mmCIF file of C-alpha atoms in Angstrom:
data_model
loop_
_atom_site.group_PDB
_atom_site.id
_atom_site.type_symbol
_atom_site.label_atom_id
_atom_site.label_comp_id
_atom_site.label_asym_id
_atom_site.label_seq_id
_atom_site.Cartn_x
_atom_site.Cartn_y
_atom_site.Cartn_z
ATOM 1 C CA MET A 1 -0.307 0.163 0.159
ATOM 2 C CA GLU A 2 1.048 4.274 -0.168
ATOM 3 C CA ARG A 3 0.347 6.985 1.219
ATOM 4 C CA GLN A 4 0.945 10.756 -0.234
ATOM 5 C CA THR A 5 1.759 13.164 2.021
ATOM 6 C CA GLU A 6 2.918 16.527 2.587
ATOM 7 C CA ILE A 7 4.944 15.819 5.609
ATOM 8 C CA CYS A 8 5.798 12.713 7.643
ATOM 9 C CA ILE A 9 7.128 13.124 10.823
ATOM 10 C CA VAL A 10 8.724 9.917 12.326
ATOM 11 C CA GLY A 11 8.678 10.107 16.216
ATOM 12 C CA GLY A 12 5.680 10.566 18.080
ATOM 13 C CA GLY A 13 7.469 12.725 21.470
ATOM 14 C CA PRO A 14 7.295 16.457 22.098
ATOM 15 C CA ALA A 15 9.399 17.466 18.797
ATOM 16 C CA GLY A 16 7.405 15.033 17.022
ATOM 17 C CA ALA A 17 4.475 16.019 17.974
ATOM 18 C CA LEU A 18 4.020 20.225 18.498
ATOM 19 C CA LEU A 19 5.670 19.688 15.092
ATOM 20 C CA ALA A 20 2.790 17.506 13.531
ATOM 21 C CA CYS A 21 0.554 19.862 15.685
ATOM 22 C CA LEU A 22 1.536 23.294 14.463
ATOM 23 C CA LEU A 23 1.209 22.222 11.050
ATOM 24 C CA ALA A 24 -1.345 20.991 10.899
ATOM 25 C CA ARG A 25 -3.738 23.772 12.369
ATOM 26 C CA ARG A 26 -1.597 26.079 9.583
ATOM 27 C CA GLY A 27 -3.446 23.576 6.669
ATOM 28 C CA ALA A 28 -0.127 20.880 6.242
ATOM 29 C CA ASP A 29 -1.189 17.647 5.135
ATOM 30 C CA VAL A 30 0.891 15.765 7.971
ATOM 31 C CA VAL A 31 1.620 11.775 8.659
ATOM 32 C CA LEU A 32 3.171 11.603 11.737
ATOM 33 C CA ILE A 33 4.311 8.389 12.803
ATOM 34 C CA GLU A 34 5.040 6.803 16.754
ATOM 35 C CA LYS A 35 6.672 2.999 17.112
ATOM 36 C CA GLN A 36 4.925 3.308 21.050
ATOM 37 C CA PRO A 37 1.011 1.883 20.740
ATOM 38 C CA VAL A 38 0.205 4.717 23.394
ATOM 39 C CA PRO A 39 2.402 8.067 24.438
ATOM 40 C CA GLY A 40 5.046 8.628 26.804
ATOM 41 C CA PRO A 41 4.960 5.651 28.301
ATOM 42 C CA SER A 42 9.026 5.711 29.376
ATOM 43 C CA PHE A 43 10.730 8.338 31.951
ATOM 44 C CA ARG A 44 12.397 11.335 29.772
ATOM 45 C CA GLY A 45 12.800 14.422 29.935
ATOM 46 C CA GLU A 46 10.051 16.391 31.520
ATOM 47 C CA ILE A 47 10.948 19.669 33.090
ATOM 48 C CA LEU A 48 10.029 22.889 30.662
ATOM 49 C CA ASN A 49 12.256 25.728 31.050
ATOM 50 C CA GLY A 50 11.389 29.208 29.822
ATOM 51 C CA ASP A 51 12.286 28.529 26.556
ATOM 52 C CA GLY A 52 10.230 25.891 26.239
ATOM 53 C CA GLU A 53 6.783 26.981 28.377
ATOM 54 C CA ARG A 54 7.577 30.256 26.079
ATOM 55 C CA VAL A 55 7.532 28.203 22.654
ATOM 56 C CA LEU A 56 3.795 26.743 23.941
ATOM 57 C CA SER A 57 2.205 29.025 24.865
ATOM 58 C CA LYS A 58 2.877 31.794 22.116
ATOM 59 C CA HIS A 59 0.959 29.035 20.224
ATOM 60 C CA GLY A 60 -1.723 28.456 23.282
ATOM 61 C CA LEU A 61 -1.065 25.175 24.186
ATOM 62 C CA LEU A 62 0.151 25.680 27.339
ATOM 63 C CA GLU A 63 -4.249 26.021 28.559
ATOM 64 C CA LYS A 64 -4.975 22.564 26.756
ATOM 65 C CA ILE A 65 -2.662 20.349 29.329
ATOM 66 C CA GLU A 66 -5.131 19.287 31.924
ATOM 67 C CA PRO A 67 -4.175 21.664 34.935
ATOM 68 C CA GLU A 68 -3.455 19.177 37.746
ATOM 69 C CA ALA A 69 -0.762 18.055 35.339
ATOM 70 C CA VAL A 70 1.343 21.848 35.619
ATOM 71 C CA LEU A 71 3.105 21.701 38.323
ATOM 72 C CA PRO A 72 5.429 24.633 39.017
ATOM 73 C CA LEU A 73 8.330 24.781 40.947
ATOM 74 C CA ILE A 74 8.622 27.292 43.610
ATOM 75 C CA ARG A 75 12.984 26.782 44.536
ATOM 76 C CA LEU A 76 16.285 24.440 43.431
ATOM 77 C CA GLU A 77 18.100 23.321 46.259
ATOM 78 C CA TYR A 78 21.311 21.803 47.182
ATOM 79 C CA TRP A 79 21.190 19.770 50.142
ATOM 80 C CA ASP A 80 24.573 18.568 52.321
ATOM 81 C CA ASN A 81 24.579 16.800 55.490
ATOM 82 C CA ARG A 82 20.520 16.939 55.379
ATOM 83 C CA ARG A 83 19.967 20.582 55.641
ATOM 84 C CA VAL A 84 20.249 23.174 52.527
ATOM 85 C CA VAL A 85 23.330 24.808 51.930
ATOM 86 C CA LYS A 86 22.316 26.377 48.714
ATOM 87 C CA THR A 87 18.728 27.827 46.804
ATOM 88 C CA VAL A 88 18.556 28.360 43.267
ATOM 89 C CA LEU A 89 14.765 31.234 43.346
ATOM 90 C CA PRO A 90 13.074 32.275 40.553
ATOM 91 C CA ASP A 91 14.319 35.709 39.270
ATOM 92 C CA THR A 92 10.626 37.260 39.520
ATOM 93 C CA GLU A 93 8.277 36.636 42.345
ATOM 94 C CA ASP A 94 5.730 35.338 40.618
ATOM 95 C CA GLY A 95 8.554 33.225 38.199
ATOM 96 C CA ASN A 96 9.819 29.484 38.681
ATOM 97 C CA VAL A 97 12.444 27.461 37.669
ATOM 98 C CA GLY A 98 10.767 25.059 35.214
ATOM 99 C CA ILE A 99 7.353 23.665 35.040
ATOM 100 C CA HIS A 100 6.926 19.949 35.938
ATOM 101 C CA ILE A 101 4.292 17.870 33.040
ATOM 102 C CA PRO A 102 3.831 15.255 32.440
ATOM 103 C CA GLN A 103 4.770 13.928 28.842
ATOM 104 C CA ALA A 104 1.764 12.139 28.447
ATOM 105 C CA ASP A 105 0.059 14.586 29.246
ATOM 106 C CA LEU A 106 2.095 17.098 27.327
ATOM 107 C CA LEU A 107 1.920 14.605 23.865
ATOM 108 C CA HIS A 108 -2.222 13.700 24.582
ATOM 109 C CA ALA A 109 -2.858 17.840 24.149
ATOM 110 C CA LEU A 110 -1.290 18.191 21.154
ATOM 111 C CA LEU A 111 -2.239 14.897 19.374
ATOM 112 C CA ASP A 112 -5.560 15.885 20.737
ATOM 113 C CA GLU A 113 -4.696 19.420 19.389
ATOM 114 C CA ALA A 114 -3.522 17.735 15.838
ATOM 115 C CA ALA A 115 -6.716 15.185 15.569
ATOM 116 C CA ALA A 116 -8.844 18.310 15.514
ATOM 117 C CA TYR A 117 -8.012 18.666 11.424
ATOM 118 C CA PRO A 118 -8.567 16.206 8.975
ATOM 119 C CA ASN A 119 -5.140 16.483 7.436
ATOM 120 C CA PHE A 120 -3.894 15.327 10.082
ATOM 121 C CA THR A 121 -2.873 11.566 10.713
ATOM 122 C CA TYR A 122 -1.351 9.434 13.170
ATOM 123 C CA MET A 123 -0.207 5.520 12.804
ATOM 124 C CA PRO A 124 1.244 4.364 16.964
ATOM 125 C CA GLY A 125 2.749 1.540 17.019
ATOM 126 C CA THR A 126 3.941 2.050 13.160
ATOM 127 C CA THR A 127 7.981 1.596 13.004
ATOM 128 C CA VAL A 128 10.097 2.819 10.116
ATOM 129 C CA ARG A 129 12.137 -0.102 7.286
ATOM 130 C CA GLY A 130 13.916 1.479 5.203
ATOM 131 C CA LEU A 131 13.421 5.031 3.174
ATOM 132 C CA LEU A 132 12.333 6.049 -0.242
ATOM 133 C CA ARG A 133 14.016 8.179 -2.392
ATOM 134 C CA GLY A 134 13.055 9.881 -5.928
ATOM 135 C CA GLU A 135 15.475 9.289 -8.803
ATOM 136 C CA ASP A 136 16.845 13.303 -8.078
ATOM 137 C CA GLY A 137 18.376 11.740 -4.890
ATOM 138 C CA ARG A 138 16.160 13.440 -2.564
ATOM 139 C CA TYR A 139 14.371 12.128 0.200
ATOM 140 C CA ALA A 140 10.677 11.316 -0.716
ATOM 141 C CA GLY A 141 8.903 9.178 2.279
ATOM 142 C CA VAL A 142 9.659 6.227 4.457
ATOM 143 C CA LYS A 143 8.550 2.572 4.567
ATOM 144 C CA ILE A 144 6.830 1.479 7.147
ATOM 145 C CA ARG A 145 5.557 -1.229 8.758
ATOM 146 C CA THR A 146 2.191 -1.145 10.812
ATOM 147 C CA GLY A 147 1.227 -2.421 13.890
ATOM 148 C CA SER A 148 -0.900 -5.187 12.451
ATOM 149 C CA GLY A 149 2.335 -6.363 10.574
ATOM 150 C CA GLN A 150 1.299 -4.366 7.046
ATOM 151 C CA ASP A 151 4.038 -2.574 5.205
ATOM 152 C CA GLU A 152 3.353 0.091 3.558
ATOM 153 C CA GLU A 153 4.653 2.876 1.656
ATOM 154 C CA ILE A 154 4.246 6.462 2.355
ATOM 155 C CA ARG A 155 5.242 9.547 0.377
ATOM 156 C CA SER A 156 6.610 12.823 1.280
ATOM 157 C CA ARG A 157 8.060 15.976 0.200
ATOM 158 C CA VAL A 158 10.154 16.093 3.395
ATOM 159 C CA VAL A 159 11.165 13.275 5.694
ATOM 160 C CA VAL A 160 11.738 14.683 9.481
ATOM 161 C CA GLY A 161 13.052 12.236 11.878
ATOM 162 C CA ALA A 162 12.539 13.180 15.017
ATOM 163 C CA ASP A 163 12.632 9.456 16.927
ATOM 164 C CA GLY A 164 15.591 10.292 19.288
ATOM 165 C CA ARG A 165 18.457 9.314 20.578
ATOM 166 C CA TYR A 166 19.080 6.276 18.598
ATOM 167 C CA SER A 167 16.827 7.964 15.523
ATOM 168 C CA SER A 168 16.528 4.987 12.647
ATOM 169 C CA VAL A 169 15.559 8.176 9.965
ATOM 170 C CA ARG A 170 19.087 8.858 10.837
ATOM 171 C CA ARG A 171 20.577 5.403 10.235
ATOM 172 C CA TYR A 172 19.489 4.775 7.438
ATOM 173 C CA ALA A 173 19.821 8.370 5.818
ATOM 174 C CA GLY A 174 23.340 7.959 7.006
ATOM 175 C CA ILE A 175 24.004 10.811 8.707
ATOM 176 C CA PRO A 176 27.329 10.463 11.324
ATOM 177 C CA ALA A 177 27.061 11.282 14.567
ATOM 178 C CA SER A 178 30.038 11.582 16.650
ATOM 179 C CA THR A 179 29.225 10.726 20.357
ATOM 180 C CA GLU A 180 31.044 12.096 24.424
ATOM 181 C CA GLY A 181 30.463 10.051 26.748
ATOM 182 C CA HIS A 182 29.675 11.981 30.479
ATOM 183 C CA GLY A 183 31.584 9.471 33.000
ATOM 184 C CA TYR A 184 28.168 9.203 34.305
ATOM 185 C CA ASP A 185 24.961 7.422 33.969
ATOM 186 C CA LEU A 186 21.759 7.227 35.447
ATOM 187 C CA LEU A 187 18.764 5.188 37.670
ATOM 188 C CA TRP A 188 15.381 6.318 37.911
ATOM 189 C CA ALA A 189 12.866 5.829 40.309
ATOM 190 C CA ARG A 190 9.250 7.359 41.433
ATOM 191 C CA ILE A 191 7.451 7.353 45.125
ATOM 192 C CA PRO A 192 4.931 8.699 45.641
ATOM 193 C CA ALA A 193 4.917 12.408 47.507
ATOM 194 C CA PRO A 194 5.933 12.711 51.437
ATOM 195 C CA GLU A 195 2.267 13.867 52.827
ATOM 196 C CA GLY A 196 3.233 18.326 52.983
ATOM 197 C CA TRP A 197 6.110 18.217 50.232
ATOM 198 C CA GLU A 198 6.453 20.997 48.273
ATOM 199 C CA PRO A 199 7.305 21.305 44.515
ATOM 200 C CA VAL A 200 10.930 21.511 44.561
ATOM 201 C CA MET A 201 13.660 19.778 42.744
ATOM 202 C CA CYS A 202 15.894 18.953 45.504
ATOM 203 C CA SER A 203 20.279 17.928 44.235
ATOM 204 C CA THR A 204 22.952 16.818 46.470
ATOM 205 C CA ILE A 205 25.844 14.595 47.593
ATOM 206 C CA GLN A 206 25.890 11.160 49.740
ATOM 207 C CA ASN A 207 28.017 8.365 50.971
ATOM 208 C CA GLY A 208 29.938 9.820 47.190
ATOM 209 C CA GLN A 209 26.383 9.304 45.278
ATOM 210 C CA GLN A 210 24.969 12.524 43.323
ATOM 211 C CA LEU A 211 21.531 12.174 44.108
ATOM 212 C CA HIS A 212 18.318 14.287 42.436
ATOM 213 C CA LEU A 213 14.465 14.792 43.517
ATOM 214 C CA PHE A 214 11.994 16.136 41.254
ATOM 215 C CA THR A 215 8.322 17.266 42.743
ATOM 216 C CA GLN A 216 6.183 15.551 39.895
ATOM 217 C CA ALA A 217 2.725 16.539 39.275
ATOM 218 C CA ARG A 218 -0.423 14.750 40.199
ATOM 219 C CA GLY A 219 2.126 13.711 44.120
ATOM 220 C CA TYR A 220 5.220 12.082 42.928
ATOM 221 C CA VAL A 221 8.906 12.612 43.610
ATOM 222 C CA GLN A 222 11.179 11.257 41.489
ATOM 223 C CA VAL A 223 14.747 10.161 42.225
ATOM 224 C CA GLY A 224 18.601 9.729 40.049
ATOM 225 C CA TRP A 225 21.256 8.231 40.929
ATOM 226 C CA ASN A 226 24.228 9.572 39.076
ATOM 227 C CA ILE A 227 26.698 5.535 38.513
ATOM 228 C CA GLU A 228 29.021 4.911 37.229
ATOM 229 C CA GLU A 229 28.739 4.678 33.208
ATOM 230 C CA ASP A 230 28.271 1.094 32.283
ATOM 231 C CA SER A 231 27.925 0.587 35.709
ATOM 232 C CA TYR A 232 24.836 -1.316 36.231
ATOM 233 C CA LYS A 233 25.281 -4.798 34.921
ATOM 234 C CA GLU A 234 27.895 -5.117 38.541
ATOM 235 C CA LEU A 235 26.127 -2.793 40.165
ATOM 236 C CA ARG A 236 23.045 -5.195 39.962
ATOM 237 C CA LYS A 237 24.334 -7.894 41.868
ATOM 238 C CA ARG A 238 24.774 -6.086 44.634
ATOM 239 C CA PRO A 239 21.667 -5.394 47.475
ATOM 240 C CA PHE A 240 19.707 -2.626 46.347
ATOM 241 C CA GLU A 241 19.390 -1.414 49.326
ATOM 242 C CA GLU A 242 22.985 0.663 49.208
ATOM 243 C CA LEU A 243 20.520 2.654 46.773
ATOM 244 C CA THR A 244 17.699 3.524 48.989
ATOM 245 C CA ASP A 245 19.353 3.220 51.950
ATOM 246 C CA THR A 246 21.671 6.167 50.778
ATOM 247 C CA LEU A 247 18.666 8.097 49.476
ATOM 248 C CA ILE A 248 16.868 7.847 53.123
ATOM 249 C CA GLN A 249 20.222 8.426 55.156
ATOM 250 C CA ALA A 250 19.938 11.971 52.605
ATOM 251 C CA PHE A 251 16.472 12.251 52.757
ATOM 252 C CA PRO A 252 14.674 10.871 55.747
ATOM 253 C CA LYS A 253 11.408 12.220 54.773
ATOM 254 C CA LEU A 254 11.277 9.845 51.689
ATOM 255 C CA GLU A 255 12.013 6.500 54.117
ATOM 256 C CA PRO A 256 7.712 5.415 53.819
ATOM 257 C CA SER A 257 7.893 6.294 50.831
ATOM 258 C CA VAL A 258 11.116 4.496 49.367
ATOM 259 C CA ARG A 259 10.552 1.273 51.962
ATOM 260 C CA SER A 260 7.198 0.905 50.236
ATOM 261 C CA HIS A 261 7.882 1.556 46.190
ATOM 262 C CA ILE A 262 11.003 0.734 45.465
ATOM 263 C CA LYS A 263 11.558 -3.238 46.283
ATOM 264 C CA SER A 264 13.569 -4.590 43.695
ATOM 265 C CA TRP A 265 15.773 -3.926 40.751
ATOM 266 C CA GLN A 266 12.716 -4.274 38.809
ATOM 267 C CA ASP A 267 11.495 -0.384 39.782
ATOM 268 C CA PHE A 268 14.066 1.016 38.510
ATOM 269 C CA VAL A 269 14.542 2.695 34.758
ATOM 270 C CA LEU A 270 18.404 3.616 33.695
ATOM 271 C CA LEU A 271 19.269 5.771 31.405
ATOM 272 C CA ASP A 272 22.676 5.742 30.008
ATOM 273 C CA ILE A 273 24.003 9.414 29.578
ATOM 274 C CA PHE A 274 25.367 10.312 26.405
ATOM 275 C CA SER A 275 25.060 14.000 23.496
ATOM 276 C CA SER A 276 25.573 13.316 20.306
ATOM 277 C CA ARG A 277 25.573 15.580 17.507
ATOM 278 C CA SER A 278 24.748 15.124 13.649
ATOM 279 C CA GLU A 279 27.759 15.854 11.482
ATOM 280 C CA ARG A 280 24.879 17.586 9.326
ATOM 281 C CA TRP A 281 20.549 18.114 10.679
ATOM 282 C CA ALA A 282 19.819 18.660 6.547
ATOM 283 C CA ARG A 283 19.345 16.534 3.400
ATOM 284 C CA PRO A 284 17.552 16.919 0.742
ATOM 285 C CA GLY A 285 14.246 16.839 1.509
ATOM 286 C CA LEU A 286 15.077 15.449 5.199
ATOM 287 C CA VAL A 287 15.528 16.695 8.509
ATOM 288 C CA LEU A 288 16.340 15.733 11.559
ATOM 289 C CA ILE A 289 14.778 17.629 15.573
ATOM 290 C CA GLY A 290 15.348 17.245 18.635
ATOM 291 C CA ASP A 291 17.977 13.982 20.264
ATOM 292 C CA ALA A 292 18.294 12.546 16.432
ATOM 293 C CA ALA A 293 20.070 15.957 15.258
ATOM 294 C CA HIS A 294 21.303 16.257 19.602
ATOM 295 C CA THR A 295 21.501 14.603 21.861
ATOM 296 C CA MET A 296 21.685 16.612 25.564
ATOM 297 C CA THR A 297 22.551 15.215 28.401
ATOM 298 C CA PRO A 298 20.003 15.544 32.337
ATOM 299 C CA THR A 299 21.218 18.631 33.308
ATOM 300 C CA GLY A 300 20.177 21.968 33.298
ATOM 301 C CA ALA A 301 16.836 19.816 31.834
ATOM 302 C CA PHE A 302 17.530 21.401 27.926
ATOM 303 C CA GLY A 303 17.329 18.531 25.481
ATOM 304 C CA LEU A 304 13.061 18.428 26.005
ATOM 305 C CA ASN A 305 12.956 22.774 25.273
ATOM 306 C CA GLU A 306 15.451 22.961 22.619
ATOM 307 C CA ALA A 307 13.766 19.600 20.794
ATOM 308 C CA LEU A 308 10.462 22.231 21.182
ATOM 309 C CA CYS A 309 12.036 25.310 20.036
ATOM 310 C CA ASP A 310 13.432 22.831 16.892
ATOM 311 C CA ALA A 311 10.039 22.161 16.060
ATOM 312 C CA ASP A 312 8.605 25.759 15.971
ATOM 313 C CA VAL A 313 11.447 27.155 14.032
ATOM 314 C CA LEU A 314 10.936 24.107 11.559
ATOM 315 C CA HIS A 315 7.110 24.667 11.541
ATOM 316 C CA GLU A 316 7.930 28.297 10.495
ATOM 317 C CA GLU A 317 10.193 27.732 7.901
ATOM 318 C CA LEU A 318 8.698 24.910 6.297
ATOM 319 C CA LEU A 319 5.457 26.991 5.735
ATOM 320 C CA VAL A 320 6.779 29.242 3.998
ATOM 321 C CA CYS A 321 8.158 26.814 1.584
ATOM 322 C CA LEU A 322 4.631 25.109 1.469
ATOM 323 C CA GLU A 323 2.828 28.439 0.687
ATOM 324 C CA SER A 324 4.706 29.200 -1.891
ATOM 325 C CA SER A 325 5.317 26.252 -3.026
ATOM 326 C CA GLN A 326 9.072 26.905 -2.530
ATOM 327 C CA ASP A 327 11.462 23.618 -3.108
ATOM 328 C CA PRO A 328 11.650 22.249 0.801
ATOM 329 C CA ASN A 329 14.943 21.881 1.043
ATOM 330 C CA ALA A 330 16.126 25.978 1.731
ATOM 331 C CA PRO A 331 14.241 25.495 5.371
ATOM 332 C CA LEU A 332 15.405 22.458 6.468
ATOM 333 C CA GLU A 333 18.866 24.248 5.483
ATOM 334 C CA ARG A 334 18.188 27.099 7.276
ATOM 335 C CA LEU A 335 16.692 25.508 10.572
ATOM 336 C CA GLU A 336 20.055 23.915 11.258
ATOM 337 C CA GLN A 337 21.252 27.538 10.430
ATOM 338 C CA ARG A 338 19.184 28.444 13.172
ATOM 339 C CA ARG A 339 19.771 26.652 16.343
ATOM 340 C CA ARG A 340 22.818 24.795 15.567
ATOM 341 C CA ALA A 341 24.436 27.288 17.220
ATOM 342 C CA ASP A 342 21.751 28.055 20.292
ATOM 343 C CA VAL A 343 22.218 24.261 20.656
ATOM 344 C CA GLU A 344 26.193 23.613 20.503
ATOM 345 C CA SER A 345 26.158 26.388 22.940
ATOM 346 C CA ARG A 346 23.973 24.059 25.554
ATOM 347 C CA GLN A 347 25.364 21.322 25.418
ATOM 348 C CA ARG A 348 29.024 23.012 26.324
ATOM 349 C CA GLU A 349 26.555 25.606 28.985
ATOM 350 C CA GLN A 350 25.688 20.947 30.310
ATOM 351 C CA VAL A 351 29.152 19.945 30.785
ATOM 352 C CA ALA A 352 30.775 22.668 32.482
ATOM 353 C CA MET A 353 27.371 22.344 35.279
ATOM 354 C CA GLU A 354 28.576 19.050 35.725
ATOM 355 C CA SER A 355 32.475 20.330 35.988
ATOM 356 C CA ALA A 356 31.189 22.515 38.179
ATOM 357 C CA TYR A 357 28.299 20.776 40.006
ATOM 358 C CA ASP A 358 30.779 20.238 43.636
ATOM 359 C CA GLN A 359 31.201 23.902 43.766
ATOM 360 C CA ASN A 360 27.248 24.478 45.145
ATOM 361 C CA PHE A 361 28.488 22.729 47.976
ATOM 362 C CA ASN A 362 30.926 24.588 48.869
ATOM 363 C CA ILE A 363 29.828 27.132 51.409
#
């Protein structure tokens, strides 16, 4: 079977869903492919900073999210020996240091908005099996396998790879990416917030381990443990209580929730940490955005927000092209021209923040 569309977006995470929503609103014919059968099943970046908030607010999309799923965080705290030694507050009295939105809620809001337009097609549970190219060599669509196991082709003027750090689109297009390790990986776990817990982020060093707490909407705390890079396999041979005991030593108030909800290694999620830069973001008929173009570490919560900015800029560039029936290659290249310097500056900022982490406790 074969479908025709103007824009085929691979990857239904925040960048792909936002791009699809913005283009569908303006009348573009859009197909959004996502390999997961349901939106937002995994731990991913969920903190909006000022840049991400501005993008969603500019398009009236922040207000589309269920109010109970939007949690402004009031401060960032650094703890040492069970006491706060440094506090980061918002720049303004009514500001915040980040907004937590569960990724599933963000994606449902974007997809529901896009679904209001008949020119939008969403294909969950679908995997990309290859790319199509025209006689002139430009990319002209994708080969897919649907959730029912049917092989199809989607032909399009533009293919957008928004399919994350292990991008299939990038791999099929043969676009090289340089990868840099940061010396650590992250273990995540989620527990109910204790009664009276404030909407804050906390960070500490306990028994030589960096620990991070992120208050989440709907009454949860996400806990992050920095572990040595590639050490998880060996770590799992040890009692998991070594981690939970360290957490409780640092934040005793969490003990009842930790004991009740972290009962085995199965309650942890591993995120291998690296950053990457694609050699190019665009080739004729094809463009990469978000982690597919520039994987970032969790430091500073930049990844989600830079991906949203990519989608916003690309939709502007594509609309000019589609409305004037121009060749779409120039706007694809302009995305990289407009965004690459900012993204690489953020990546350097992440490295600097990681290197200077211990200084937050020097009082």
